XYZ file of C-alpha atoms in Angstrom:
773
model
C 17.303 -27.427 153.978
C 14.660 -30.319 152.283
C 15.526 -33.606 151.963
C 13.831 -34.232 149.273
C 15.742 -31.495 147.474
C 18.972 -32.717 148.475
C 17.814 -36.587 147.571
C 16.732 -35.390 144.206
C 21.100 -33.199 143.331
C 21.882 -37.245 144.596
C 19.686 -39.501 143.178
C 20.875 -37.462 139.162
C 24.851 -38.598 140.045
C 23.792 -42.455 141.336
C 21.073 -42.737 137.900
C 24.155 -41.278 135.830
C 27.155 -43.169 136.764
C 24.516 -47.019 137.065
C 23.209 -46.055 134.174
C 26.824 -45.482 131.953
C 28.294 -49.032 133.566
C 25.024 -50.477 132.467
C 24.664 -48.958 128.639
C 28.971 -49.765 128.688
C 28.574 -53.742 129.546
C 25.555 -53.222 127.617
C 28.128 -51.723 124.683
C 30.900 -53.155 124.852
C 28.839 -56.545 123.707
C 27.619 -55.094 121.113
C 31.007 -53.494 119.520
C 32.797 -56.559 120.681
C 35.161 -55.140 122.795
C 36.451 -53.090 120.889
C 37.877 -50.139 123.306
C 37.271 -47.580 120.270
C 33.333 -48.775 122.449
C 34.883 -47.895 125.390
C 35.945 -44.024 124.699
C 33.042 -44.311 122.105
C 30.557 -44.105 124.891
C 32.216 -42.103 127.342
C 33.029 -38.897 124.494
C 29.150 -39.458 123.176
C 27.675 -39.464 127.153
C 29.766 -36.343 128.190
C 29.861 -34.351 125.166
C 25.655 -34.732 125.384
C 26.693 -34.032 129.687
C 27.992 -30.755 128.328
C 25.016 -29.893 125.668
C 22.408 -30.402 128.669
C 24.658 -28.733 131.262
C 25.303 -25.748 129.000
C 22.582 -25.229 126.348
C 19.898 -25.703 128.790
C 21.541 -24.653 131.719
C 21.738 -21.045 129.815
C 17.655 -21.129 130.598
C 18.342 -22.397 133.998
C 18.326 -18.937 135.632
C 14.231 -17.572 133.816
C 12.659 -21.041 135.036
C 10.035 -20.062 137.365
C 8.923 -22.798 138.285
C 12.025 -24.625 138.865
C 11.828 -27.107 140.971
C 8.486 -28.756 139.187
C 10.522 -28.308 135.945
C 13.187 -30.995 137.841
C 10.708 -33.115 138.686
C 9.373 -33.664 135.708
C 13.002 -34.812 134.498
C 13.089 -36.643 136.322
C 9.261 -38.878 134.966
C 11.103 -38.164 130.954
C 14.421 -40.373 132.898
C 12.557 -41.930 134.223
C 10.973 -44.019 130.514
C 14.544 -43.122 128.693
C 16.434 -45.594 131.009
C 15.034 -48.814 130.539
C 13.918 -47.338 126.661
C 17.796 -46.981 126.381
C 18.573 -50.473 127.080
C 15.767 -51.657 124.127
C 17.699 -49.775 121.841
C 21.285 -50.910 122.408
C 19.896 -54.730 122.503
C 18.668 -53.923 118.920
C 21.471 -51.924 117.918
C 21.979 -54.621 114.704
C 19.116 -54.489 114.256
C 18.630 -51.178 113.550
C 22.217 -51.370 111.786
C 21.491 -53.879 109.221
C 24.271 -55.615 110.837
C 24.216 -59.491 112.261
C 26.142 -60.963 115.586
C 29.629 -61.789 114.893
C 30.095 -59.427 111.879
C 32.028 -56.276 112.082
C 30.397 -52.477 112.900
C 32.157 -49.938 111.213
C 34.191 -47.189 112.681
C 30.894 -44.506 112.228
C 27.730 -46.872 112.424
C 28.834 -47.333 116.093
C 30.173 -43.556 116.269
C 26.782 -42.771 115.856
C 24.454 -44.836 118.127
C 27.243 -44.643 120.498
C 25.914 -40.609 120.290
C 22.751 -41.373 119.708
C 21.646 -44.106 122.309
C 23.109 -42.144 125.123
C 22.078 -38.546 124.464
C 18.902 -37.901 125.888
C 19.993 -39.479 129.380
C 22.403 -37.145 129.392
C 21.425 -34.088 127.841
C 18.361 -34.273 130.334
C 20.944 -35.156 133.585
C 23.001 -31.895 132.422
C 20.150 -30.021 132.387
C 18.731 -31.518 135.984
C 22.585 -30.466 137.082
C 22.346 -27.006 136.127
C 18.429 -26.645 137.692
C 20.223 -28.648 140.904
C 21.823 -25.430 141.435
C 19.327 -23.533 141.679
C 17.159 -25.052 143.513
C 19.533 -25.695 146.365
C 18.871 -24.103 149.299
C 19.562 -20.422 148.914
C 21.771 -19.795 152.570
C 24.875 -19.935 151.100
C 27.008 -18.269 148.097
C 26.893 -18.777 144.605
C 30.703 -20.625 144.007
C 29.558 -22.383 147.970
C 25.835 -23.426 146.404
C 28.050 -25.283 142.621
C 30.030 -26.893 145.305
C 28.010 -28.876 147.303
C 25.845 -29.904 144.482
C 28.667 -31.158 142.287
C 29.667 -33.028 145.846
C 26.257 -34.504 146.406
C 25.982 -35.422 142.669
C 29.108 -36.680 142.913
C 28.173 -38.747 146.530
C 25.297 -39.791 144.281
C 27.765 -41.028 141.375
C 29.789 -43.411 144.224
C 27.083 -44.706 145.558
C 25.797 -45.584 143.055
C 28.887 -46.992 140.848
C 29.626 -48.956 144.071
C 25.890 -50.445 144.200
C 25.481 -51.683 140.566
C 29.557 -53.106 140.362
C 29.458 -54.529 143.418
C 26.092 -55.867 143.953
C 22.887 -55.096 141.240
C 24.703 -56.239 137.748
C 26.073 -59.908 139.746
C 22.681 -60.249 140.667
C 19.943 -58.699 137.878
C 19.688 -57.691 134.294
C 20.912 -54.670 132.109
C 16.931 -54.383 132.028
C 16.242 -54.626 135.877
C 18.679 -52.389 137.036
C 17.630 -49.470 135.026
C 13.497 -50.065 135.672
C 14.886 -49.468 139.398
C 16.448 -46.671 138.995
C 13.240 -45.757 136.584
C 11.784 -46.438 139.706
C 13.704 -43.954 141.602
C 13.609 -41.206 139.428
C 9.519 -41.952 139.928
C 9.797 -41.192 143.980
C 11.800 -38.626 143.420
C 9.827 -36.344 141.439
C 6.693 -36.945 143.663
C 8.803 -35.944 146.481
C 9.944 -32.494 145.129
C 5.729 -32.306 143.989
C 5.020 -32.413 147.923
C 5.284 -29.327 149.387
C 4.499 -27.498 145.351
C 1.479 -25.982 144.213
C 2.472 -24.054 141.438
C 1.545 -24.175 138.609
C -2.388 -25.687 139.181
C -1.848 -28.652 138.161
C 0.913 -29.972 139.960
C -2.198 -32.433 142.241
C -2.592 -33.912 138.980
C 1.007 -34.246 138.193
C 1.924 -35.356 141.480
C -0.778 -38.580 140.927
C 0.660 -39.539 138.096
C 3.761 -39.608 139.752
C 2.652 -42.303 142.225
C 0.902 -43.873 139.399
C 3.613 -44.137 137.084
C 5.550 -45.921 140.430
C 3.189 -48.602 141.449
C 2.295 -49.621 137.470
C 6.474 -49.481 137.459
C 7.253 -51.342 140.808
C 4.113 -54.072 139.206
C 6.063 -54.564 136.787
C 9.401 -55.201 138.107
C 7.843 -58.133 140.058
C 5.361 -59.114 137.656
C 6.950 -61.980 135.456
C 6.279 -59.441 132.795
C 9.356 -57.833 133.224
C 10.906 -61.859 132.539
C 9.236 -61.830 129.661
C 10.531 -58.100 128.573
C 13.995 -59.232 129.487
C 14.149 -62.532 126.985
C 12.563 -60.930 124.339
C 15.309 -57.901 124.933
C 18.115 -60.887 124.898
C 16.238 -62.686 121.547
C 16.208 -59.169 119.722
C 20.019 -58.509 120.804
C 20.342 -61.821 119.006
C 17.396 -62.022 115.525
C 19.407 -64.513 112.984
C 20.305 -67.422 115.530
C 18.590 -69.924 118.033
C 19.454 -68.329 121.117
C 19.903 -70.707 123.656
C 21.034 -68.579 126.532
C 23.573 -65.446 127.233
C 24.821 -64.811 130.641
C 27.121 -62.307 132.728
C 29.852 -63.022 134.414
C 32.443 -61.102 136.383
C 34.284 -61.778 133.678
C 31.723 -61.135 130.341
C 29.128 -61.888 128.738
C 28.862 -65.406 127.707
C 26.071 -66.384 124.704
C 25.703 -69.381 123.038
C 23.368 -69.768 119.475
C 22.706 -73.190 117.966
C 22.810 -72.717 114.281
C 21.038 -76.785 112.833
C 23.813 -79.076 114.781
C 26.624 -76.504 115.587
C 27.147 -74.133 118.748
C 28.323 -70.739 119.074
C 29.819 -69.409 121.659
C 29.868 -65.317 122.206
C 32.314 -63.774 124.624
C 31.045 -59.070 124.466
C 29.881 -60.576 121.055
C 33.201 -61.898 119.400
C 32.990 -65.276 118.667
C 35.346 -67.206 120.541
C 34.459 -70.699 118.827
C 31.970 -73.555 117.265
C 31.442 -77.256 118.188
C 32.343 -78.343 115.808
C 34.413 -76.872 113.489
C 37.281 -79.442 112.698
C 39.398 -78.300 110.145
C 39.813 -74.970 112.699
C 40.762 -77.079 115.570
C 43.510 -79.624 113.803
C 45.019 -76.498 112.370
C 45.174 -74.572 115.539
C 47.001 -77.918 116.957
C 48.388 -79.976 114.737
C 50.146 -77.432 112.985
C 51.866 -76.686 116.094
C 52.974 -80.778 117.476
C 53.777 -81.624 114.132
C 56.390 -78.488 113.734
C 57.539 -80.269 117.245
C 60.123 -83.308 118.544
C 58.220 -84.423 121.495
C 55.264 -82.675 122.631
C 55.845 -83.595 126.431
C 54.094 -81.379 128.227
C 51.733 -78.304 126.148
C 50.253 -75.469 127.398
C 46.681 -74.356 125.306
C 45.655 -70.771 126.201
C 41.731 -70.902 125.507
C 38.812 -72.743 123.009
C 40.174 -75.986 124.782
C 36.190 -76.729 124.979
C 35.616 -75.577 121.309
C 38.007 -78.796 120.951
C 41.140 -77.836 120.422
C 42.048 -79.885 123.499
C 41.401 -83.289 122.188
C 43.213 -82.233 119.696
C 46.045 -81.839 121.490
C 45.285 -85.017 123.739
C 45.479 -87.399 120.057
C 49.592 -86.614 120.509
C 51.961 -88.891 122.791
C 51.549 -85.583 125.300
C 52.521 -86.610 128.452
C 50.698 -83.869 130.597
C 47.875 -80.445 129.071
C 47.209 -77.616 130.841
C 44.425 -76.031 129.682
C 44.227 -71.846 130.662
C 39.917 -70.105 130.629
C 39.789 -67.397 132.390
C 36.751 -67.704 132.806
C 34.434 -70.744 134.377
C 31.471 -70.101 132.786
C 32.973 -71.326 129.116
C 33.819 -74.609 130.951
C 29.978 -74.331 132.484
C 28.483 -73.728 129.494
C 30.230 -76.319 127.305
C 29.045 -79.230 129.690
C 25.293 -77.791 129.528
C 24.823 -78.048 125.951
C 27.348 -79.831 124.024
C 26.847 -84.154 123.135
C 28.592 -86.113 126.739
C 30.931 -87.496 122.955
C 32.095 -83.585 122.244
C 33.531 -83.514 126.051
C 35.547 -87.407 126.674
C 38.467 -84.788 126.165
C 37.676 -83.532 130.117
C 37.979 -86.781 131.825
C 41.915 -87.679 129.851
C 43.790 -88.319 133.794
C 46.569 -85.639 131.258
C 44.260 -83.076 131.205
C 44.705 -80.033 134.058
C 42.332 -76.762 133.315
C 42.754 -74.049 135.271
C 40.482 -70.493 135.684
C 42.810 -68.111 135.466
C 43.565 -64.843 133.012
C 46.596 -66.819 130.566
C 49.730 -64.785 131.114
C 48.771 -64.482 134.412
C 49.236 -68.248 134.803
C 52.386 -67.255 132.493
C 53.987 -65.604 134.693
C 53.555 -67.311 137.718
C 54.104 -70.438 136.481
C 58.076 -69.934 135.832
C 58.561 -68.421 138.803
C 56.518 -71.509 141.109
C 58.428 -73.475 142.568
C 59.603 -77.202 140.370
C 58.141 -75.766 137.442
C 58.838 -77.701 134.411
C 58.549 -75.736 130.858
C 56.627 -76.605 128.163
C 57.521 -78.771 124.957
C 55.080 -76.566 123.134
C 52.359 -73.382 124.092
C 49.226 -72.815 121.842
C 47.517 -70.031 121.892
C 43.457 -70.022 121.185
C 42.471 -66.006 121.573
C 41.560 -64.610 117.851
C 42.771 -61.416 116.304
C 43.837 -58.189 118.994
C 40.854 -57.017 117.968
C 40.860 -55.752 122.034
C 43.681 -54.323 124.962
C 42.535 -56.988 126.412
C 43.485 -59.944 123.630
C 46.101 -57.872 122.798
C 48.476 -58.301 125.529
C 48.952 -61.828 124.417
C 50.552 -60.707 121.320
C 52.712 -58.100 122.314
C 57.351 -58.329 122.588
C 56.377 -58.688 126.795
C 54.199 -61.976 126.472
C 57.081 -63.786 124.031
C 58.787 -63.026 126.179
C 57.843 -64.788 129.190
C 56.442 -67.985 126.570
C 59.998 -67.853 125.853
C 61.306 -68.113 129.485
C 57.876 -71.261 129.867
C 59.353 -73.368 127.255
C 62.014 -75.820 127.292
C 64.965 -75.917 124.850
C 63.697 -76.260 121.348
C 59.899 -76.025 123.095
C 57.738 -74.243 119.663
C 55.298 -71.688 120.601
C 52.151 -71.329 118.376
C 49.958 -68.845 118.007
C 46.743 -67.623 114.927
C 45.921 -64.258 113.525
C 43.360 -63.542 110.700
C 45.412 -63.415 106.702
C 44.301 -64.045 103.292
C 44.715 -67.237 100.906
C 45.855 -65.817 97.800
C 46.101 -61.410 98.617
C 47.258 -59.351 101.676
C 46.320 -55.561 100.673
C 48.787 -52.569 102.480
C 46.467 -53.029 105.986
C 47.205 -56.542 106.258
C 50.970 -56.711 105.871
C 51.454 -53.251 108.332
C 48.815 -56.526 110.964
C 50.546 -59.061 110.012
C 54.237 -57.504 110.182
C 53.737 -56.125 113.499
C 53.536 -58.772 114.852
C 56.053 -60.916 112.779
C 58.707 -58.468 113.990
C 57.216 -58.481 117.583
C 57.961 -61.722 117.292
C 61.629 -62.675 116.165
C 62.411 -60.092 118.451
C 62.465 -62.407 121.043
C 62.699 -66.165 118.976
C 65.410 -66.978 116.823
C 63.686 -68.681 114.680
C 60.146 -67.425 113.180
C 57.965 -69.640 110.768
C 54.299 -68.501 109.367
C 52.080 -70.938 107.213
C 50.234 -69.132 105.459
C 46.125 -69.404 104.022
C 42.861 -67.378 105.093
C 44.669 -67.876 109.297
C 47.765 -67.423 109.090
C 49.972 -70.202 112.431
C 52.079 -68.888 113.548
C 55.341 -70.389 114.940
C 58.210 -69.627 117.332
C 61.227 -71.848 118.923
C 65.035 -70.874 120.358
C 66.942 -72.724 118.218
C 67.735 -72.889 115.207
C 66.395 -76.566 112.844
C 63.429 -77.494 115.013
C 60.462 -75.787 112.294
C 59.738 -76.595 108.958
C 57.930 -76.238 105.716
C 58.871 -79.883 104.250
C 55.442 -81.113 104.510
C 56.760 -84.339 103.875
C 58.506 -84.196 107.043
C 54.917 -83.262 109.507
C 52.895 -86.098 107.107
C 55.536 -88.941 108.530
C 55.288 -87.593 112.542
C 51.441 -87.318 111.795
C 51.482 -91.651 110.190
C 54.299 -91.734 113.336
C 51.758 -90.478 116.189
C 49.067 -92.166 114.466
C 47.252 -88.712 114.924
C 43.230 -89.658 112.912
C 42.593 -86.063 111.367
C 39.504 -85.727 108.943
C 41.824 -82.076 107.650
C 45.185 -81.768 108.441
C 46.642 -84.973 106.243
C 49.581 -85.193 103.857
C 47.621 -83.367 100.755
C 46.150 -80.871 102.914
C 49.990 -79.554 104.536
C 51.127 -80.344 100.670
C 49.023 -77.218 99.410
C 49.197 -74.897 102.942
C 52.616 -75.772 102.657
C 53.563 -74.356 98.972
C 56.523 -72.901 98.169
C 54.618 -70.049 96.296
C 52.278 -69.211 99.407
C 55.165 -68.762 101.619
C 57.566 -66.444 99.778
C 54.996 -65.136 99.544
C 53.810 -63.929 103.369
C 57.316 -64.349 104.282
C 58.188 -61.392 101.680
C 54.784 -58.530 102.339
C 54.854 -59.267 106.201
C 58.307 -59.736 106.715
C 60.327 -56.346 104.059
C 56.810 -54.304 105.649
C 58.631 -50.832 107.880
C 55.925 -51.432 110.523
C 56.240 -50.811 114.471
C 56.680 -53.764 117.430
C 53.920 -53.952 119.255
C 54.589 -54.025 122.920
C 52.348 -53.560 126.444
C 52.047 -49.831 126.420
C 52.292 -49.016 122.868
C 49.678 -51.650 122.363
C 50.870 -50.990 117.903
C 49.384 -53.298 116.414
C 45.081 -53.650 118.600
C 45.675 -50.301 115.660
C 47.229 -52.331 112.649
C 44.050 -53.934 113.194
C 41.771 -51.439 113.996
C 42.741 -49.980 110.326
C 42.708 -53.090 109.122
C 39.127 -53.049 110.589
C 39.213 -49.748 108.568
C 39.576 -51.473 105.479
C 36.258 -53.747 104.833
C 34.038 -50.045 104.509
C 34.142 -47.282 102.182
C 34.392 -43.195 103.533
C 37.026 -41.138 104.840
C 37.179 -43.165 108.132
C 39.790 -45.874 106.068
C 42.104 -42.885 105.085
C 42.044 -41.350 107.957
C 43.601 -43.496 109.982
C 45.609 -44.536 108.300
C 46.536 -41.005 108.120
C 47.441 -40.193 111.395
C 50.344 -41.454 112.778
C 52.923 -41.104 116.122
C 53.965 -37.675 113.859
C 50.851 -36.682 112.373
C 50.234 -36.852 116.346
C 52.851 -35.071 118.213
C 52.765 -31.517 115.011
C 49.182 -31.452 115.566
C 49.931 -31.589 119.951
C 53.009 -28.635 119.316
C 50.007 -26.901 116.757
C 47.678 -27.227 120.546
C 50.229 -25.872 122.284
C 50.958 -22.647 120.813
C 48.060 -21.744 119.844
C 47.268 -21.820 123.952
C 49.948 -20.234 124.060
C 49.960 -17.122 121.846
C 46.204 -17.131 122.939
C 47.327 -16.240 126.190
C 49.478 -13.667 125.026
C 47.483 -12.075 122.809
C 44.691 -11.951 125.411
C 47.658 -10.528 128.928
C 48.130 -7.592 125.959
C 44.398 -6.834 125.989
C 44.177 -6.768 129.410
C 43.560 -10.379 130.435
C 40.224 -12.630 130.075
C 39.777 -14.249 133.307
C 36.340 -15.964 131.731
C 37.719 -17.162 129.160
C 42.091 -17.859 130.878
C 39.794 -20.062 133.693
C 37.547 -21.867 131.688
C 40.045 -23.343 129.047
C 42.109 -24.465 132.482
C 39.031 -26.440 133.195
C 38.568 -27.389 130.116
C 41.572 -28.895 129.856
C 41.870 -30.789 133.786
C 38.496 -32.219 132.185
C 40.048 -33.452 129.074
C 42.916 -34.548 131.430
C 40.487 -36.677 133.856
C 38.934 -38.517 131.438
C 42.407 -38.965 129.813
C 43.873 -40.755 132.840
C 40.543 -42.884 133.505
C 41.087 -44.434 130.172
C 44.904 -44.324 130.770
C 43.520 -46.335 134.257
C 40.986 -48.801 132.448
C 43.463 -49.833 129.161
C 45.645 -50.660 131.696
C 44.221 -52.524 133.776
C 43.303 -54.596 131.320
C 46.927 -54.983 130.085
C 47.873 -55.821 132.874
C 45.802 -57.648 134.349
C 42.727 -58.988 131.734
C 39.667 -58.815 133.535
C 39.417 -55.241 132.861
C 35.499 -55.971 132.204
C 35.604 -57.019 136.314
C 36.779 -53.644 137.564
C 35.022 -51.450 134.988
C 32.245 -49.458 136.863
C 34.681 -49.646 140.587
C 37.291 -47.848 138.881
C 35.036 -45.169 137.452
C 33.761 -45.048 141.266
C 36.397 -45.213 142.261
C 37.374 -41.650 140.601
C 33.947 -40.365 141.282
C 35.148 -41.334 145.270
C 38.402 -39.012 144.763
C 35.868 -36.419 143.018
C 34.285 -36.571 146.181
C 36.743 -35.587 149.078
C 38.775 -32.935 146.512
C 34.975 -31.375 146.385
C 34.205 -31.486 149.954
C 37.720 -30.857 151.065
C 37.812 -26.727 149.477
C 33.917 -25.827 149.295
C 33.424 -26.656 153.449
C 36.609 -23.807 152.858
C 35.514 -21.943 149.239
C 34.169 -18.740 151.254
C 37.484 -17.931 153.476
C 40.058 -18.738 150.424
C 41.584 -15.147 149.828
C 44.551 -16.174 147.761
C 41.330 -18.292 145.197
C 43.477 -17.456 141.523
C 47.267 -18.767 143.739
C 45.550 -21.335 144.933
C 43.296 -22.189 141.766
C 47.129 -22.067 139.550
C 48.591 -25.267 142.403
C 46.157 -27.416 140.938
C 47.079 -26.553 137.308
C 50.340 -27.821 138.411
C 49.310 -30.755 140.551
C 47.542 -31.892 137.125
C 50.353 -30.834 135.236
C 53.073 -33.379 137.786
C 50.401 -36.113 137.600
C 50.123 -37.938 134.239
C 54.435 -38.717 134.659
C 53.836 -40.502 137.956
C 50.761 -42.878 136.075
C 53.482 -44.646 133.595
C 56.027 -45.274 136.625
C 53.026 -47.054 138.563
C 52.273 -49.047 135.839
C 55.356 -50.401 134.291
C 56.317 -51.355 138.438
C 52.486 -53.541 138.633
C 53.456 -54.934 135.603
C 56.912 -55.788 136.399
C 56.034 -56.914 139.531
C 52.172 -59.476 138.515
C 54.839 -62.432 139.174
C 53.745 -61.890 142.866
C 50.249 -62.944 144.121
C 50.713 -60.233 146.694
C 51.423 -57.607 144.233
C 49.063 -58.243 141.915
C 46.024 -58.739 144.503
C 46.842 -55.219 145.570
C 47.468 -53.374 142.291
C 44.706 -54.655 140.969
C 42.718 -54.257 144.045
C 44.912 -51.123 146.501
C 47.066 -49.478 143.777
C 44.285 -48.764 140.913
C 40.897 -48.040 142.519
C 43.606 -45.112 144.090
C 45.108 -43.836 140.910
C 41.752 -42.642 139.810
C 40.459 -41.504 143.048
C 44.149 -38.713 142.860
C 43.122 -37.498 139.991
C 39.362 -37.168 141.180
C 40.502 -35.580 143.824
C 42.423 -32.813 142.324
C 40.049 -32.492 139.907
C 36.820 -31.456 142.313
C 39.584 -29.029 144.294
C 39.273 -26.887 141.035
C 36.117 -26.878 140.113
C 34.645 -24.342 143.244
C 37.325 -22.487 143.165
C 37.010 -22.359 138.861
C 32.897 -21.457 139.965
C 34.131 -18.928 142.678
C 37.027 -16.872 140.351
C 34.016 -16.569 137.732
C 31.063 -15.752 139.825
C 33.164 -12.993 141.018
C 31.724 -10.648 138.241
C 28.173 -11.935 137.042
C 25.013 -12.765 139.525
C 24.258 -16.982 136.747
C 24.574 -18.953 138.971
C 23.162 -21.766 137.218
C 24.033 -20.588 133.668
C 27.855 -20.003 135.200
C 27.533 -23.844 136.643
C 26.403 -25.132 132.911
C 28.530 -22.984 131.436
C 31.562 -24.671 133.489
C 31.191 -28.006 133.636
C 29.685 -27.670 130.023
C 33.091 -26.960 129.497
C 34.835 -29.180 131.422
C 32.982 -32.055 129.796
C 32.911 -31.264 127.345
C 37.364 -31.050 127.971
C 36.015 -34.850 129.192
C 34.811 -35.917 126.255
C 37.937 -34.967 123.575
C 39.803 -37.028 126.427
C 37.349 -40.040 125.952
C 37.565 -39.885 121.743
C 41.459 -38.741 121.177
C 43.032 -41.030 124.147
C 41.017 -44.280 123.254
C 41.652 -44.593 119.649
C 44.743 -42.779 118.819
C 46.668 -41.587 121.317
C 47.396 -45.009 124.142
C 47.627 -47.393 120.503
C 50.256 -44.908 118.639
C 52.577 -42.652 121.483
C 51.802 -45.462 123.612
C 51.064 -45.147 127.508
C 53.973 -43.050 128.121
C 54.394 -40.922 125.218
C 50.220 -39.566 126.575
C 50.653 -39.271 129.196
C 53.536 -36.833 129.036
C 51.453 -35.210 125.350
C 49.174 -34.454 128.874
C 51.048 -33.091 131.214
C 52.949 -30.631 128.356
C 49.394 -29.821 127.589
C 48.604 -29.316 130.892
C 52.204 -27.535 132.159
C 51.624 -25.155 128.958
C 47.297 -23.825 130.643
C 49.359 -23.254 133.673
C 51.622 -20.709 131.850
C 48.366 -19.514 130.547
C 46.596 -18.568 133.915
C 49.915 -17.100 135.763
C 50.962 -14.633 132.450
C 47.696 -13.083 133.396
C 47.553 -13.409 136.902
C 47.850 -10.702 137.735
C 45.043 -8.709 134.962
C 42.720 -12.282 136.242
C 43.270 -11.135 140.400
C 42.404 -7.922 139.366
C 39.205 -8.557 138.716
C 36.193 -7.054 142.166
C 35.399 -9.716 144.475
C 31.210 -9.303 144.709
C 30.406 -12.383 146.136
C 27.352 -13.463 144.377
C 23.926 -15.165 145.860
C 20.722 -15.500 144.011
């Protein structure tokens, strides 16, 4: 067996998952961490992979110089990989969008599909070619299975190396240049013993020259200059001070005149100075608190909020900031007088997830409740932020408050008029908050401030009383004064806001049904013309279940029709392969979103979860491939795998709920994030990896076109996965919730299982003749 061929096939998977992780992290920055972008990129990746594997794979059997063609494609890929980083970092310039400006759904989708197109088409075609250049001593189905294993094994290694090592120490551009170098080396090795066509020697020397040039560039000062230029282009129109990756996200500090702005994953955090925002966020909450002794602040402290809190006669301020790099950047760039509050002995900083901090704090021995809790994290653009606006989080916050304590947060609103989408969004949060706290008040404005307590009569709209407390505590302010409170608490504005968000029929926001995240997405779509505003507004729980019912009935109807006609071997099995691809990607997206909801630092674990899925894929493929020639009832075994993929979705919600309720325990929290969550994608990957070689064996019984069959089955797998990625992240989880999404996927697989069983007789009666070259 040629080692160069084995290495080349291994490198397909290594390159694919490594590049996918790097591009996902880069596009998260461009699209502000919104999980729709996660689904869009995964969907785009799989769509183009399917196209390359299926469409171009049709020609794999007709190509004469396959090994040389494979090498040429690797050289092409070596140029595309670093080019994609420049493309992503120029995304805003290409789309004509400034940093911090919302990107519309259509530009987001179009750019995601465009930026990965060449990479994925090339990788898909390489897989189909790999099934032809693999040594020919095995039957076709076994050969495809072994190529599948090698590719998946490469993906595991690439994903783990990138996740655990490379992204911590190297810029994305360096990683892509390294991948390009590996592909050039592989291309050179593949050409060493090729004599045809005649120009191979020239191509071989060209490959060697490219390798030398690339690695000379990689270790030169020019690479650093290219990296800085690409990052500066990403933040065009801003004075970029620094951009760095932490394990929790991509952090950027910019300057405009004397104001410093901080961004995390492209999402605006705060600016310094921004006195008006800091004063509103703090003083509205603390003036409503009769005795603000102990205060918990989640987010925004380094942006000025902590200093405003300490103007009040508080006994202790606990400031929670997940990423210590945010504090470090504040110390590095902000003037010393802006950071005087850090010397105050009443201040204690905790570098933990805010939600996990609250969950554990209330269970710790000697815990003293807080008189006020202020959350300053912005709108729920993402599932990570949305978890701070759910019923479960509000319940945790209530348990941490002293009797009569005040809980506060802010959301984008409008000062004088709320459109329907804004009403729906704010109403969902308002309804959720009222389901937990006995009294809720909302201060109107372009930013609406929500205040809640468990005792009636604590909160007030009386601007005179709040002004009295301000004077009594001798709090020096620039904006929040009596005239300011009078304007913000005008009876007409308060009545208008309460009427609009109180009467609207909106569903409550919960952890595993993050509906407010969807309402925010609908609101976000209103900033743009076109069909997307109507499309997002029209989709709801009933329409989704109606769509699924139609799909289920269509599949069953097709199964009955094919049964009457004598069966459809290839079509039925490919349908199962496609729905398994959809299911597996649904699993991946659901697991990623559930991890984000429970733990809140997906950016750190993204590559690890994706890599462990590939581990399961390798194990499943390896186990069945080594026994494939001995399996007699291949279709019976295929049906069992379909039954397994129908049951597994029902297990996931149970695991998520168990982990979510137990994260107060440090050990269970650690075990959940480091053992259980990585294990969940291993199981789903195992089932899919086990099924794929079986499908190819069944299809190849009456065929002798290995490249085309490999491309078709792999393409159907990826096409189904593409559909799952797009549907689940954008619609199913926000609207149906994780439990109903898993049920919908389970029923889909059960319907396909029924179709397979209906056609079993005709499928098993097909002639069996092993296919080879």
